[in-house]
C-alpha cells in the first residue's frame, strides 16, 4: 500500500461531509468497514532488503491510521499536506527547529501561548536566535514596524489570531503582503488552534505553515494530547517530516483514531461553542463585577471588523477582567459547580482558569501586555447556555 502524502481530495464537498467521509468509504475498502480501523502495528514486513520510498515500514515514520487522520485534516484545512504529532508543542517545536536559521531573528506576536514563548526565550536564546515581540493588534503600526524590523536576518514570523489569552486580533493578509515584499525568504507560521479549520484556513491568505493543538477543538473531548501542521509547500512538508521522524514526536495510531472520531462533529461543536460564547459574553459584559470582556465576536472588540474580514467565526474562548481581589476570585472559581477550574480549552465541557497563575505563570512581563491576576479565561463548552449562566451567576453572587 502506498503512503498517503499529498491530499488530492476534491474539496467541493462541504466541511462536515469531508470530515465524515474522506478515506472512510466502505465501498472502497476490502473489509467494508464504515469507520477506519486502528493499525496498531509498530513495524511492517519488508518485501526487499532495502526500505523503499513511499512504503510503510515503521510507525514513527508512517502509519495507516495516522495517515488517514492527516489526509482528512489536510482536506479540512484546505491544504495539500499535513503531519500530526504527539502534542501541539511537538508540532510547534519541530516546525520551528526545521525552519529557524542559526543566529537569526524571530518576529512574534507579543501575546502567544506561553510554552511557545518559552522555546524562544529559554531554548533559542542559547543558540543566539533572538525574538522581537510586537503587538500586531495595532493594525496601523504594522507597516512601520515591519519596515523597521523585517530584514534578511529574520527567518520566521510567528502569529496567533485570536491570541491566547488576550484574544487579540491582527490583519493577517496585511502582514503576509508586506512581509513577502520585504523578505521573500521569511516563513510565516500561524497557530490556528483557537478558530480551528472550521472558521478559518490561513494558508489561503498566504501563510506558509499552519500549526494546531489538536488537543483542543479538533479532538474536542479532552481525552487526547496531539498536534498537527499543514502546508501547501511540498519542500516544507518533506523538511518538517524529516525533522518529525528524527525528533520522534509522531502521533500514536490509537490517538489518531480518537481524533478521526472527534473531528466528525467539529462543525456542529464549533457552531455551538460560538453560539454559547456570544450569549455568555453578552451576559458577562453587563455584570457589575466584570470590568471588561474580551471576545472578538463582540462589536466592542477593538478588531471585530478585522476578524470578520478574514474568518467565518470568532471561536468559543472568552477572556474577561473581574473587578475583584485575588481572594474573591479564588472564591468565585471554587463556587462554580459546572465549570471546572482547569487549563486547556476547546472541549465539550466549559473550563475556566486564571492565566496569570496557571497557563501563563512563567511569562516575563505578562502584566505589561495585559495578563493581570484578575484576567479570567473561559473556554465555553457546548452545555446549555442557561445552565452556564446560572453557574456563573451563583458563583459571582457569592463573592
Ligand atoms: C494556542 C495554543 N497553541 C499550542 C498549544 C500547545 O498544545 P498542546 O498542549 O497540545 O501541546 C496550546 C495549549 O494550550 C495552545 O493554547
mmCIF file of C-alpha atoms and ligand atoms in Angstrom:
data_model
loop_
_atom_site.group_PDB
_atom_site.id
_atom_site.type_symbol
_atom_site.label_atom_id
_atom_site.label_comp_id
_atom_site.label_asym_id
_atom_site.label_seq_id
_atom_site.Cartn_x
_atom_site.Cartn_y
_atom_site.Cartn_z
ATOM 1 C CA UNK A 1 0.000 0.000 0.000
ATOM 2 C CA UNK A 2 1.351 3.444 -0.999
ATOM 3 C CA UNK A 3 1.772 6.217 1.547
ATOM 4 C CA UNK A 4 -0.901 8.871 1.557
ATOM 5 C CA UNK A 5 1.126 12.046 1.386
ATOM 6 C CA UNK A 6 -0.439 14.707 -0.763
ATOM 7 C CA UNK A 7 -4.155 15.290 -0.289
ATOM 8 C CA UNK A 8 -5.857 15.150 -3.679
ATOM 9 C CA UNK A 9 -9.373 15.283 -2.353
ATOM 10 C CA UNK A 10 -11.957 17.254 -4.263
ATOM 11 C CA UNK A 11 -12.800 19.978 -1.775
ATOM 12 C CA UNK A 12 -16.178 20.658 -3.400
ATOM 13 C CA UNK A 13 -17.690 18.579 -0.629
ATOM 14 C CA UNK A 14 -18.818 20.602 2.376
ATOM 15 C CA UNK A 15 -16.855 20.656 5.628
ATOM 16 C CA UNK A 16 -18.789 18.050 7.652
ATOM 17 C CA UNK A 17 -19.094 15.723 4.660
ATOM 18 C CA UNK A 18 -15.333 15.861 4.193
ATOM 19 C CA UNK A 19 -14.740 15.247 7.919
ATOM 20 C CA UNK A 20 -17.006 12.199 7.878
ATOM 21 C CA UNK A 21 -16.409 10.558 4.501
ATOM 22 C CA UNK A 22 -12.859 11.162 3.331
ATOM 23 C CA UNK A 23 -10.971 7.833 3.327
ATOM 24 C CA UNK A 24 -13.815 6.136 5.188
ATOM 25 C CA UNK A 25 -15.750 4.737 2.254
ATOM 26 C CA UNK A 26 -16.969 1.161 2.910
ATOM 27 C CA UNK A 27 -17.320 0.598 -0.846
ATOM 28 C CA UNK A 28 -13.613 1.177 -1.336
ATOM 29 C CA UNK A 29 -12.110 -0.968 1.403
ATOM 30 C CA UNK A 30 -11.674 -4.718 1.468
ATOM 31 C CA UNK A 31 -13.432 -5.321 4.821
ATOM 32 C CA UNK A 32 -16.343 -2.955 4.032
ATOM 33 C CA UNK A 33 -15.630 -1.093 7.309
ATOM 34 C CA UNK A 34 -17.736 2.023 7.884
ATOM 35 C CA UNK A 35 -15.025 3.544 10.101
ATOM 36 C CA UNK A 36 -11.253 3.469 9.645
ATOM 37 C CA UNK A 37 -9.557 0.632 11.549
ATOM 38 C CA UNK A 38 -6.766 1.240 14.062
ATOM 39 C CA UNK A 39 -3.466 -0.089 12.715
ATOM 40 C CA UNK A 40 -1.561 -0.599 15.933
ATOM 41 C CA UNK A 41 1.494 -2.230 14.382
ATOM 42 C CA UNK A 42 4.844 -0.610 15.142
ATOM 43 C CA UNK A 43 6.616 -2.206 12.168
ATOM 44 C CA UNK A 44 5.842 -3.667 8.718
ATOM 45 C CA UNK A 45 7.002 -6.619 6.593
ATOM 46 C CA UNK A 46 9.618 -5.531 4.051
ATOM 47 C CA UNK A 47 9.488 -7.116 0.595
ATOM 48 C CA UNK A 48 13.140 -6.403 -0.171
ATOM 49 C CA UNK A 49 16.434 -5.738 1.634
ATOM 50 C CA UNK A 50 16.058 -2.061 1.133
ATOM 51 C CA UNK A 51 13.397 0.238 2.587
ATOM 52 C CA UNK A 52 11.865 1.992 -0.405
ATOM 53 C CA UNK A 53 10.468 5.498 -0.724
ATOM 54 C CA UNK A 54 6.749 5.730 -0.135
ATOM 55 C CA UNK A 55 6.229 2.472 1.730
ATOM 56 C CA UNK A 56 5.044 1.781 5.252
ATOM 57 C CA UNK A 57 7.969 0.325 7.193
ATOM 58 C CA UNK A 58 7.999 1.734 10.770
ATOM 59 C CA UNK A 59 5.232 3.588 12.597
ATOM 60 C CA UNK A 60 7.391 6.512 13.786
ATOM 61 C CA UNK A 61 7.683 7.349 10.074
ATOM 62 C CA UNK A 62 4.256 6.421 8.722
ATOM 63 C CA UNK A 63 1.192 4.532 9.880
ATOM 64 C CA UNK A 64 -2.110 3.946 8.041
ATOM 65 C CA UNK A 65 -4.432 5.230 10.793
ATOM 66 C CA UNK A 66 -2.303 8.347 11.307
ATOM 67 C CA UNK A 67 -2.173 8.845 7.534
ATOM 68 C CA UNK A 68 -5.980 8.764 7.321
ATOM 69 C CA UNK A 69 -6.187 11.461 10.004
ATOM 70 C CA UNK A 70 -3.548 13.566 8.220
ATOM 71 C CA UNK A 71 -5.328 13.242 4.884
ATOM 72 C CA UNK A 72 -8.644 14.317 6.450
ATOM 73 C CA UNK A 73 -7.049 17.244 8.301
ATOM 74 C CA UNK A 74 -5.331 18.431 5.114
ATOM 75 C CA UNK A 75 -8.692 18.413 3.346
ATOM 76 C CA UNK A 76 -10.351 20.345 6.192
ATOM 77 C CA UNK A 77 -7.591 22.993 6.315
ATOM 78 C CA UNK A 78 -7.781 23.286 2.506
ATOM 79 C CA UNK A 79 -4.135 22.282 2.246
ATOM 80 C CA UNK A 80 -2.087 19.718 0.359
ATOM 81 C CA UNK A 81 -0.022 18.326 3.215
ATOM 82 C CA UNK A 82 -0.478 17.548 6.903
ATOM 83 C CA UNK A 83 1.655 15.939 9.600
ATOM 84 C CA UNK A 84 0.413 15.024 13.059
ATOM 85 C CA UNK A 85 2.391 14.987 16.309
ATOM 86 C CA UNK A 86 2.153 13.707 19.873
ATOM 87 C CA UNK A 87 1.278 17.225 21.155
ATOM 88 C CA UNK A 88 0.672 20.735 19.896
ATOM 89 C CA UNK A 89 4.059 21.676 21.346
ATOM 90 C CA UNK A 90 5.734 18.857 19.420
ATOM 91 C CA UNK A 91 4.175 20.226 16.192
ATOM 92 C CA UNK A 92 5.320 23.763 17.056
ATOM 93 C CA UNK A 93 8.838 22.889 18.245
ATOM 94 C CA UNK A 94 9.504 20.550 15.306
ATOM 95 C CA UNK A 95 8.327 23.213 12.831
ATOM 96 C CA UNK A 96 10.417 25.919 14.488
ATOM 97 C CA UNK A 97 13.504 23.688 14.565
ATOM 98 C CA UNK A 98 13.039 22.856 10.874
ATOM 99 C CA UNK A 99 12.670 26.471 9.767
ATOM 100 C CA UNK A 100 14.810 28.584 12.077
ATOM 101 C CA UNK A 101 18.200 29.703 10.788
ATOM 102 C CA UNK A 102 21.241 29.789 13.106
ATOM 103 C CA UNK A 103 21.796 33.247 14.673
ATOM 104 C CA UNK A 104 18.627 34.601 13.075
ATOM 105 C CA UNK A 105 15.725 36.671 14.406
ATOM 106 C CA UNK A 106 12.117 35.603 15.003
ATOM 107 C CA UNK A 107 9.342 38.186 14.943
ATOM 108 C CA UNK A 108 6.397 37.159 17.106
ATOM 109 C CA UNK A 109 3.022 38.485 18.258
ATOM 110 C CA UNK A 110 3.565 39.633 21.867
ATOM 111 C CA UNK A 111 0.650 37.544 23.189
ATOM 112 C CA UNK A 112 1.002 33.859 22.255
ATOM 113 C CA UNK A 113 0.782 30.523 24.044
ATOM 114 C CA UNK A 114 3.262 30.646 26.916
ATOM 115 C CA UNK A 115 5.212 27.479 26.094
ATOM 116 C CA UNK A 116 5.866 28.698 22.542
ATOM 117 C CA UNK A 117 7.344 31.810 24.190
ATOM 118 C CA UNK A 118 9.478 29.521 26.352
ATOM 119 C CA UNK A 119 11.005 27.960 23.221
ATOM 120 C CA UNK A 120 12.037 31.454 22.079
ATOM 121 C CA UNK A 121 13.213 32.683 25.482
ATOM 122 C CA UNK A 122 14.692 29.615 27.168
ATOM 123 C CA UNK A 123 15.874 27.431 24.280
ATOM 124 C CA UNK A 124 16.602 29.506 21.162
ATOM 125 C CA UNK A 125 18.336 32.220 23.152
ATOM 126 C CA UNK A 126 21.088 29.674 23.939
ATOM 127 C CA UNK A 127 21.731 29.411 20.185
ATOM 128 C CA UNK A 128 21.822 33.170 19.641
ATOM 129 C CA UNK A 129 18.394 33.215 17.998
ATOM 130 C CA UNK A 130 16.621 36.382 19.113
ATOM 131 C CA UNK A 131 12.942 37.220 19.297
ATOM 132 C CA UNK A 132 11.307 40.588 18.710
ATOM 133 C CA UNK A 133 7.769 40.856 20.077
ATOM 134 C CA UNK A 134 5.221 43.214 18.606
ATOM 135 C CA UNK A 135 1.589 43.952 19.338
ATOM 136 C CA UNK A 136 0.202 43.065 15.898
ATOM 137 C CA UNK A 137 -3.291 44.107 17.032
ATOM 138 C CA UNK A 138 -2.096 47.699 16.493
ATOM 139 C CA UNK A 139 -3.079 47.431 12.834
ATOM 140 C CA UNK A 140 -1.998 50.961 11.856
ATOM 141 C CA UNK A 141 1.554 50.387 13.146
ATOM 142 C CA UNK A 142 2.181 47.046 11.383
ATOM 143 C CA UNK A 143 3.679 48.528 8.217
ATOM 144 C CA UNK A 144 6.062 50.825 10.069
ATOM 145 C CA UNK A 145 7.132 48.022 12.422
ATOM 146 C CA UNK A 146 7.821 45.567 9.585
ATOM 147 C CA UNK A 147 9.644 48.200 7.534
ATOM 148 C CA UNK A 148 11.936 48.827 10.505
ATOM 149 C CA UNK A 149 12.448 45.237 11.651
ATOM 150 C CA UNK A 150 11.928 42.758 8.846
ATOM 151 C CA UNK A 151 15.387 42.473 7.314
ATOM 152 C CA UNK A 152 17.187 39.464 5.800
ATOM 153 C CA UNK A 153 18.178 38.213 9.292
ATOM 154 C CA UNK A 154 14.569 37.426 10.154
ATOM 155 C CA UNK A 155 13.771 33.759 9.452
ATOM 156 C CA UNK A 156 10.285 33.370 10.976
ATOM 157 C CA UNK A 157 7.182 35.440 11.745
ATOM 158 C CA UNK A 158 5.067 33.671 14.374
ATOM 159 C CA UNK A 159 1.380 34.543 14.769
ATOM 160 C CA UNK A 160 -1.835 33.612 16.535
ATOM 161 C CA UNK A 161 -5.146 35.437 15.978
ATOM 162 C CA UNK A 162 -7.117 35.318 18.273
ATOM 163 C CA UNK A 163 -4.167 35.177 20.666
ATOM 164 C CA UNK A 164 -4.000 33.173 23.874
ATOM 165 C CA UNK A 165 -5.164 34.510 26.346
ATOM 166 C CA UNK A 166 -5.898 38.160 25.414
ATOM 167 C CA UNK A 167 -7.841 37.316 22.233
ATOM 168 C CA UNK A 168 -6.041 39.978 20.253
ATOM 169 C CA UNK A 169 -6.771 40.020 16.527
ATOM 170 C CA UNK A 170 -4.453 41.030 13.720
ATOM 171 C CA UNK A 171 -4.753 41.623 9.982
ATOM 172 C CA UNK A 172 -3.096 38.515 8.546
ATOM 173 C CA UNK A 173 -3.469 39.474 4.882
ATOM 174 C CA UNK A 174 -1.710 42.768 5.586
ATOM 175 C CA UNK A 175 1.191 41.075 7.404
ATOM 176 C CA UNK A 176 1.623 38.497 4.619
ATOM 177 C CA UNK A 177 1.596 41.028 1.797
ATOM 178 C CA UNK A 178 4.055 43.447 3.459
ATOM 179 C CA UNK A 179 6.369 40.673 4.716
ATOM 180 C CA UNK A 180 6.707 38.844 1.426
ATOM 181 C CA UNK A 181 7.677 42.115 -0.293
ATOM 182 C CA UNK A 182 10.348 42.904 2.315
ATOM 183 C CA UNK A 183 11.861 39.433 2.691
ATOM 184 C CA UNK A 184 10.617 36.652 0.440
ATOM 185 C CA UNK A 185 12.545 34.016 2.419
ATOM 186 C CA UNK A 186 10.781 34.649 5.706
ATOM 187 C CA UNK A 187 8.414 31.851 6.737
ATOM 188 C CA UNK A 188 5.116 32.780 8.364
ATOM 189 C CA UNK A 189 3.827 30.264 10.911
ATOM 190 C CA UNK A 190 0.255 30.647 12.147
ATOM 191 C CA UNK A 191 -1.219 28.859 15.187
ATOM 192 C CA UNK A 192 -4.874 28.309 14.195
ATOM 193 C CA UNK A 193 -5.884 26.399 17.349
ATOM 194 C CA UNK A 194 -8.450 28.956 18.571
ATOM 195 C CA UNK A 195 -10.545 29.156 15.370
ATOM 196 C CA UNK A 196 -9.994 25.626 14.013
ATOM 197 C CA UNK A 197 -10.192 24.905 10.256
ATOM 198 C CA UNK A 198 -13.963 25.260 10.512
ATOM 199 C CA UNK A 199 -13.764 29.029 10.991
ATOM 200 C CA UNK A 200 -10.514 29.886 9.218
ATOM 201 C CA UNK A 201 -7.987 28.493 6.697
ATOM 202 C CA UNK A 202 -4.867 30.703 7.000
ATOM 203 C CA UNK A 203 -2.996 29.016 4.101
ATOM 204 C CA UNK A 204 -5.482 30.645 1.744
ATOM 205 C CA UNK A 205 -4.205 34.037 2.970
ATOM 206 C CA UNK A 206 -0.578 33.177 2.146
ATOM 207 C CA UNK A 207 0.684 31.826 5.479
ATOM 208 C CA UNK A 208 3.438 29.181 4.948
ATOM 209 C CA UNK A 209 2.686 26.727 7.756
ATOM 210 C CA UNK A 210 -0.392 26.340 9.964
ATOM 211 C CA UNK A 211 0.033 24.686 13.363
ATOM 212 C CA UNK A 212 -2.684 23.275 15.621
ATOM 213 C CA UNK A 213 -3.011 21.864 19.067
ATOM 214 C CA UNK A 214 -5.394 19.017 18.157
ATOM 215 C CA UNK A 215 -5.859 18.608 21.921
ATOM 216 C CA UNK A 216 -8.357 21.477 21.749
ATOM 217 C CA UNK A 217 -11.334 21.883 19.362
ATOM 218 C CA UNK A 218 -10.301 19.389 16.694
ATOM 219 C CA UNK A 219 -10.373 16.384 19.022
ATOM 220 C CA UNK A 220 -12.808 18.235 21.242
ATOM 221 C CA UNK A 221 -13.307 15.747 24.065
ATOM 222 C CA UNK A 222 -10.387 16.483 26.425
ATOM 223 C CA UNK A 223 -9.041 12.950 26.152
ATOM 224 C CA UNK A 224 -6.064 13.285 23.773
ATOM 225 C CA UNK A 225 -2.897 15.420 23.611
ATOM 226 C CA UNK A 226 -1.914 15.939 19.955
ATOM 227 C CA UNK A 227 -0.767 18.444 17.347
ATOM 228 C CA UNK A 228 -0.603 18.993 13.585
ATOM 229 C CA UNK A 229 0.941 21.144 10.886
ATOM 230 C CA UNK A 230 -0.470 21.860 7.446
ATOM 231 C CA UNK A 231 1.239 23.402 4.423
ATOM 232 C CA UNK A 232 0.860 23.657 0.646
ATOM 233 C CA UNK A 233 4.624 23.753 0.176
ATOM 234 C CA UNK A 234 5.946 20.277 -0.697
ATOM 235 C CA UNK A 235 9.540 21.187 0.193
ATOM 236 C CA UNK A 236 8.491 22.403 3.654
ATOM 237 C CA UNK A 237 6.365 19.279 4.148
ATOM 238 C CA UNK A 238 9.291 16.915 3.476
ATOM 239 C CA UNK A 239 11.637 19.068 5.573
ATOM 240 C CA UNK A 240 9.300 19.088 8.607
ATOM 241 C CA UNK A 241 8.537 15.389 8.105
ATOM 242 C CA UNK A 242 12.268 14.607 8.154
ATOM 243 C CA UNK A 243 12.577 16.527 11.440
ATOM 244 C CA UNK A 244 9.497 14.795 12.897
ATOM 245 C CA UNK A 245 10.954 11.413 12.030
ATOM 246 C CA UNK A 246 14.281 12.324 13.653
ATOM 247 C CA UNK A 247 12.877 14.072 16.736
ATOM 248 C CA UNK A 248 10.293 11.326 17.168
ATOM 249 C CA UNK A 249 7.114 13.213 18.025
ATOM 250 C CA UNK A 250 4.721 11.337 15.691
ATOM 251 C CA UNK A 251 1.166 10.693 16.911
ATOM 252 C CA UNK A 252 0.171 7.194 18.073
ATOM 253 C CA UNK A 253 -2.339 5.160 15.997
ATOM 254 C CA UNK A 254 -4.799 4.952 18.883
ATOM 255 C CA UNK A 255 -4.826 8.724 19.470
ATOM 256 C CA UNK A 256 -5.118 9.196 15.694
ATOM 257 C CA UNK A 257 -8.269 7.092 15.771
ATOM 258 C CA UNK A 258 -9.777 9.123 18.640
ATOM 259 C CA UNK A 259 -9.180 12.347 16.712
ATOM 260 C CA UNK A 260 -10.667 10.870 13.500
ATOM 261 C CA UNK A 261 -13.754 10.193 15.622
ATOM 262 C CA UNK A 262 -13.727 13.630 17.265
ATOM 263 C CA UNK A 263 -13.374 15.682 14.117
ATOM 264 C CA UNK A 264 -16.537 14.274 12.552
ATOM 265 C CA UNK A 265 -18.536 16.585 14.852
ATOM 266 C CA UNK A 266 -16.164 19.562 14.647
ATOM 267 C CA UNK A 267 -18.576 21.702 12.592
ATOM 268 C CA UNK A 268 -21.516 21.071 14.940
ATOM 269 C CA UNK A 269 -19.401 21.699 18.012
ATOM 270 C CA UNK A 270 -17.823 24.913 16.700
ATOM 271 C CA UNK A 271 -21.251 26.371 15.906
ATOM 272 C CA UNK A 272 -22.488 25.590 19.437
ATOM 273 C CA UNK A 273 -19.272 26.768 21.156
ATOM 274 C CA UNK A 274 -19.606 30.070 19.345
ATOM 275 C CA UNK A 275 -23.357 30.486 19.982
ATOM 276 C CA UNK A 276 -22.777 29.853 23.686
ATOM 277 C CA UNK A 277 -19.754 32.169 23.806
ATOM 278 C CA UNK A 278 -21.824 35.006 22.294
ATOM 279 C CA UNK A 279 -24.559 34.505 24.913
ATOM 280 C CA UNK A 280 -22.063 34.355 27.786
ATOM 281 C CA UNK A 281 -20.063 37.354 26.545
ATOM 282 C CA UNK A 282 -23.315 39.386 26.422
ATOM 283 C CA UNK A 283 -24.201 38.247 29.934
ATOM 284 C CA UNK A 284 -20.731 38.949 31.370
ATOM 285 C CA UNK A 285 -20.369 42.428 29.881
ATOM 286 C CA UNK A 286 -23.497 43.545 31.785
ATOM 287 C CA UNK A 287 -22.406 42.052 35.115
ATOM 288 C CA UNK A 288 -21.375 44.665 37.721
ATOM 289 C CA UNK A 289 -18.445 42.539 38.932
ATOM 290 C CA UNK A 290 -16.976 42.288 35.405
ATOM 291 C CA UNK A 291 -14.716 45.160 34.335
ATOM 292 C CA UNK A 292 -14.067 44.216 30.725
ATOM 293 C CA UNK A 293 -14.937 41.370 28.315
ATOM 294 C CA UNK A 294 -12.522 40.397 25.536
ATOM 295 C CA UNK A 295 -14.363 38.400 22.883
ATOM 296 C CA UNK A 296 -13.735 39.015 19.158
ATOM 297 C CA UNK A 297 -17.426 38.338 18.427
ATOM 298 C CA UNK A 298 -18.483 41.456 20.357
ATOM 299 C CA UNK A 299 -18.901 44.639 18.303
ATOM 300 C CA UNK A 300 -16.944 46.472 21.019
ATOM 301 C CA UNK A 301 -13.848 44.287 20.441
ATOM 302 C CA UNK A 302 -11.081 46.526 19.081
ATOM 303 C CA UNK A 303 -10.611 44.435 15.919
ATOM 304 C CA UNK A 304 -14.085 42.937 15.475
ATOM 305 C CA UNK A 305 -14.270 44.232 11.898
ATOM 306 C CA UNK A 306 -10.806 42.794 11.064
ATOM 307 C CA UNK A 307 -11.658 39.243 12.154
ATOM 308 C CA UNK A 308 -14.958 39.473 10.242
ATOM 309 C CA UNK A 309 -12.859 40.235 7.176
ATOM 310 C CA UNK A 310 -10.805 37.065 7.290
ATOM 311 C CA UNK A 311 -12.668 34.401 9.336
ATOM 312 C CA UNK A 312 -16.109 32.789 9.279
ATOM 313 C CA UNK A 313 -16.417 32.925 13.075
ATOM 314 C CA UNK A 314 -14.938 34.057 16.383
ATOM 315 C CA UNK A 315 -14.448 30.797 18.302
ATOM 316 C CA UNK A 316 -15.533 29.812 21.782
ATOM 317 C CA UNK A 317 -12.973 31.350 24.150
ATOM 318 C CA UNK A 318 -13.802 34.471 26.157
ATOM 319 C CA UNK A 319 -11.414 36.349 28.426
ATOM 320 C CA UNK A 320 -12.695 38.868 30.984
ATOM 321 C CA UNK A 321 -11.404 41.004 33.819
ATOM 322 C CA UNK A 322 -13.102 40.732 37.178
ATOM 323 C CA UNK A 323 -13.447 43.728 39.473
ATOM 324 C CA UNK A 324 -12.440 41.544 42.427
ATOM 325 C CA UNK A 325 -9.329 40.873 44.506
ATOM 326 C CA UNK A 326 -7.481 37.526 44.413
ATOM 327 C CA UNK A 327 -9.203 36.168 47.490
ATOM 328 C CA UNK A 328 -12.633 36.752 45.926
ATOM 329 C CA UNK A 329 -11.553 35.379 42.542
ATOM 330 C CA UNK A 330 -10.457 32.164 44.245
ATOM 331 C CA UNK A 331 -13.855 32.006 45.971
ATOM 332 C CA UNK A 332 -15.603 32.588 42.616
ATOM 333 C CA UNK A 333 -13.752 29.666 40.994
ATOM 334 C CA UNK A 334 -14.382 27.322 43.891
ATOM 335 C CA UNK A 335 -18.103 28.150 43.913
ATOM 336 C CA UNK A 336 -18.576 27.131 40.279
ATOM 337 C CA UNK A 337 -20.322 23.761 40.039
ATOM 338 C CA UNK A 338 -20.453 23.009 36.288
ATOM 339 C CA UNK A 339 -17.474 24.985 35.041
ATOM 340 C CA UNK A 340 -14.163 23.484 36.182
ATOM 341 C CA UNK A 341 -11.069 25.442 37.154
ATOM 342 C CA UNK A 342 -8.676 23.742 34.727
ATOM 343 C CA UNK A 343 -6.245 24.714 31.977
ATOM 344 C CA UNK A 344 -6.844 23.751 28.311
ATOM 345 C CA UNK A 345 -9.769 24.663 26.088
ATOM 346 C CA UNK A 346 -11.875 23.524 23.162
ATOM 347 C CA UNK A 347 -13.517 20.537 24.846
ATOM 348 C CA UNK A 348 -17.264 19.925 25.074
ATOM 349 C CA UNK A 349 -17.181 20.930 28.743
ATOM 350 C CA UNK A 350 -16.627 24.536 29.896
ATOM 351 C CA UNK A 351 -13.288 25.218 31.582
ATOM 352 C CA UNK A 352 -12.091 28.337 33.369
ATOM 353 C CA UNK A 353 -8.645 29.436 34.553
ATOM 354 C CA UNK A 354 -6.624 32.457 35.623
ATOM 355 C CA UNK A 355 -3.757 32.534 33.055
ATOM 356 C CA UNK A 356 -1.614 34.751 35.337
ATOM 357 C CA UNK A 357 -1.336 31.927 37.877
ATOM 358 C CA UNK A 358 -1.665 28.910 35.559
ATOM 359 C CA UNK A 359 -1.055 28.731 31.780
ATOM 360 C CA UNK A 360 0.992 31.946 31.600
ATOM 361 C CA UNK A 361 2.591 31.777 35.069
ATOM 362 C CA UNK A 362 6.179 31.850 33.757
ATOM 363 C CA UNK A 363 5.700 34.558 31.103
ATOM 364 C CA UNK A 364 8.042 37.511 31.662
ATOM 365 C CA UNK A 365 6.441 40.976 31.885
ATOM 366 C CA UNK A 366 2.986 39.459 31.498
ATOM 367 C CA UNK A 367 1.282 42.346 33.318
ATOM 368 C CA UNK A 368 2.754 44.804 30.824
ATOM 369 C CA UNK A 369 0.808 43.194 27.963
ATOM 370 C CA UNK A 370 -2.405 42.842 29.997
ATOM 371 C CA UNK A 371 -2.196 39.373 31.580
ATOM 372 C CA UNK A 372 -3.191 40.535 35.060
ATOM 373 C CA UNK A 373 -4.145 38.476 38.156
ATOM 374 C CA UNK A 374 -7.828 39.328 37.597
ATOM 375 C CA UNK A 375 -7.920 38.195 33.944
ATOM 376 C CA UNK A 376 -10.079 35.093 33.551
ATOM 377 C CA UNK A 377 -10.037 32.776 30.502
ATOM 378 C CA UNK A 378 -13.246 30.859 29.881
ATOM 379 C CA UNK A 379 -13.416 28.074 27.304
ATOM 380 C CA UNK A 380 -17.129 27.885 26.647
ATOM 381 C CA UNK A 381 -18.353 24.323 26.191
ATOM 382 C CA UNK A 382 -21.444 23.028 24.426
ATOM 383 C CA UNK A 383 -23.671 22.698 27.504
ATOM 384 C CA UNK A 384 -26.985 24.599 27.522
ATOM 385 C CA UNK A 385 -26.078 28.282 27.970
ATOM 386 C CA UNK A 386 -28.797 28.913 30.620
ATOM 387 C CA UNK A 387 -27.098 26.353 32.881
ATOM 388 C CA UNK A 388 -23.710 28.037 32.390
ATOM 389 C CA UNK A 389 -25.158 31.486 33.128
ATOM 390 C CA UNK A 390 -26.798 30.157 36.281
ATOM 391 C CA UNK A 391 -23.481 28.636 37.391
ATOM 392 C CA UNK A 392 -21.646 31.937 36.820
ATOM 393 C CA UNK A 393 -24.422 33.992 38.439
ATOM 394 C CA UNK A 394 -24.485 31.937 41.650
ATOM 395 C CA UNK A 395 -20.678 31.896 41.959
ATOM 396 C CA UNK A 396 -20.371 35.654 41.264
ATOM 397 C CA UNK A 397 -23.108 36.456 43.794
ATOM 398 C CA UNK A 398 -21.208 34.535 46.463
ATOM 399 C CA UNK A 399 -18.062 36.650 46.210
HETATM 400 C C1 LIG B 1 -2.845 28.270 21.145
HETATM 401 C C2 LIG B 1 -2.138 27.042 21.630
HETATM 402 N N1 LIG B 1 -1.165 26.517 20.872
HETATM 403 C C3 LIG B 1 -0.481 25.418 21.267
HETATM 404 C C4 LIG B 1 -0.747 24.793 22.474
HETATM 405 C C5 LIG B 1 0.041 23.592 22.869
HETATM 406 O O1 LIG B 1 -0.696 22.439 22.624
HETATM 407 P P1 LIG B 1 -0.507 21.046 23.441
HETATM 408 O O2 LIG B 1 -0.950 21.294 24.832
HETATM 409 O O3 LIG B 1 -1.378 20.094 22.673
HETATM 410 O O4 LIG B 1 0.948 20.687 23.370
HETATM 411 C C6 LIG B 1 -1.756 25.309 23.292
HETATM 412 C C7 LIG B 1 -2.045 24.674 24.589
HETATM 413 O O5 LIG B 1 -2.785 25.173 25.411
HETATM 414 C C8 LIG B 1 -2.467 26.461 22.864
HETATM 415 O O6 LIG B 1 -3.439 27.006 23.606
#
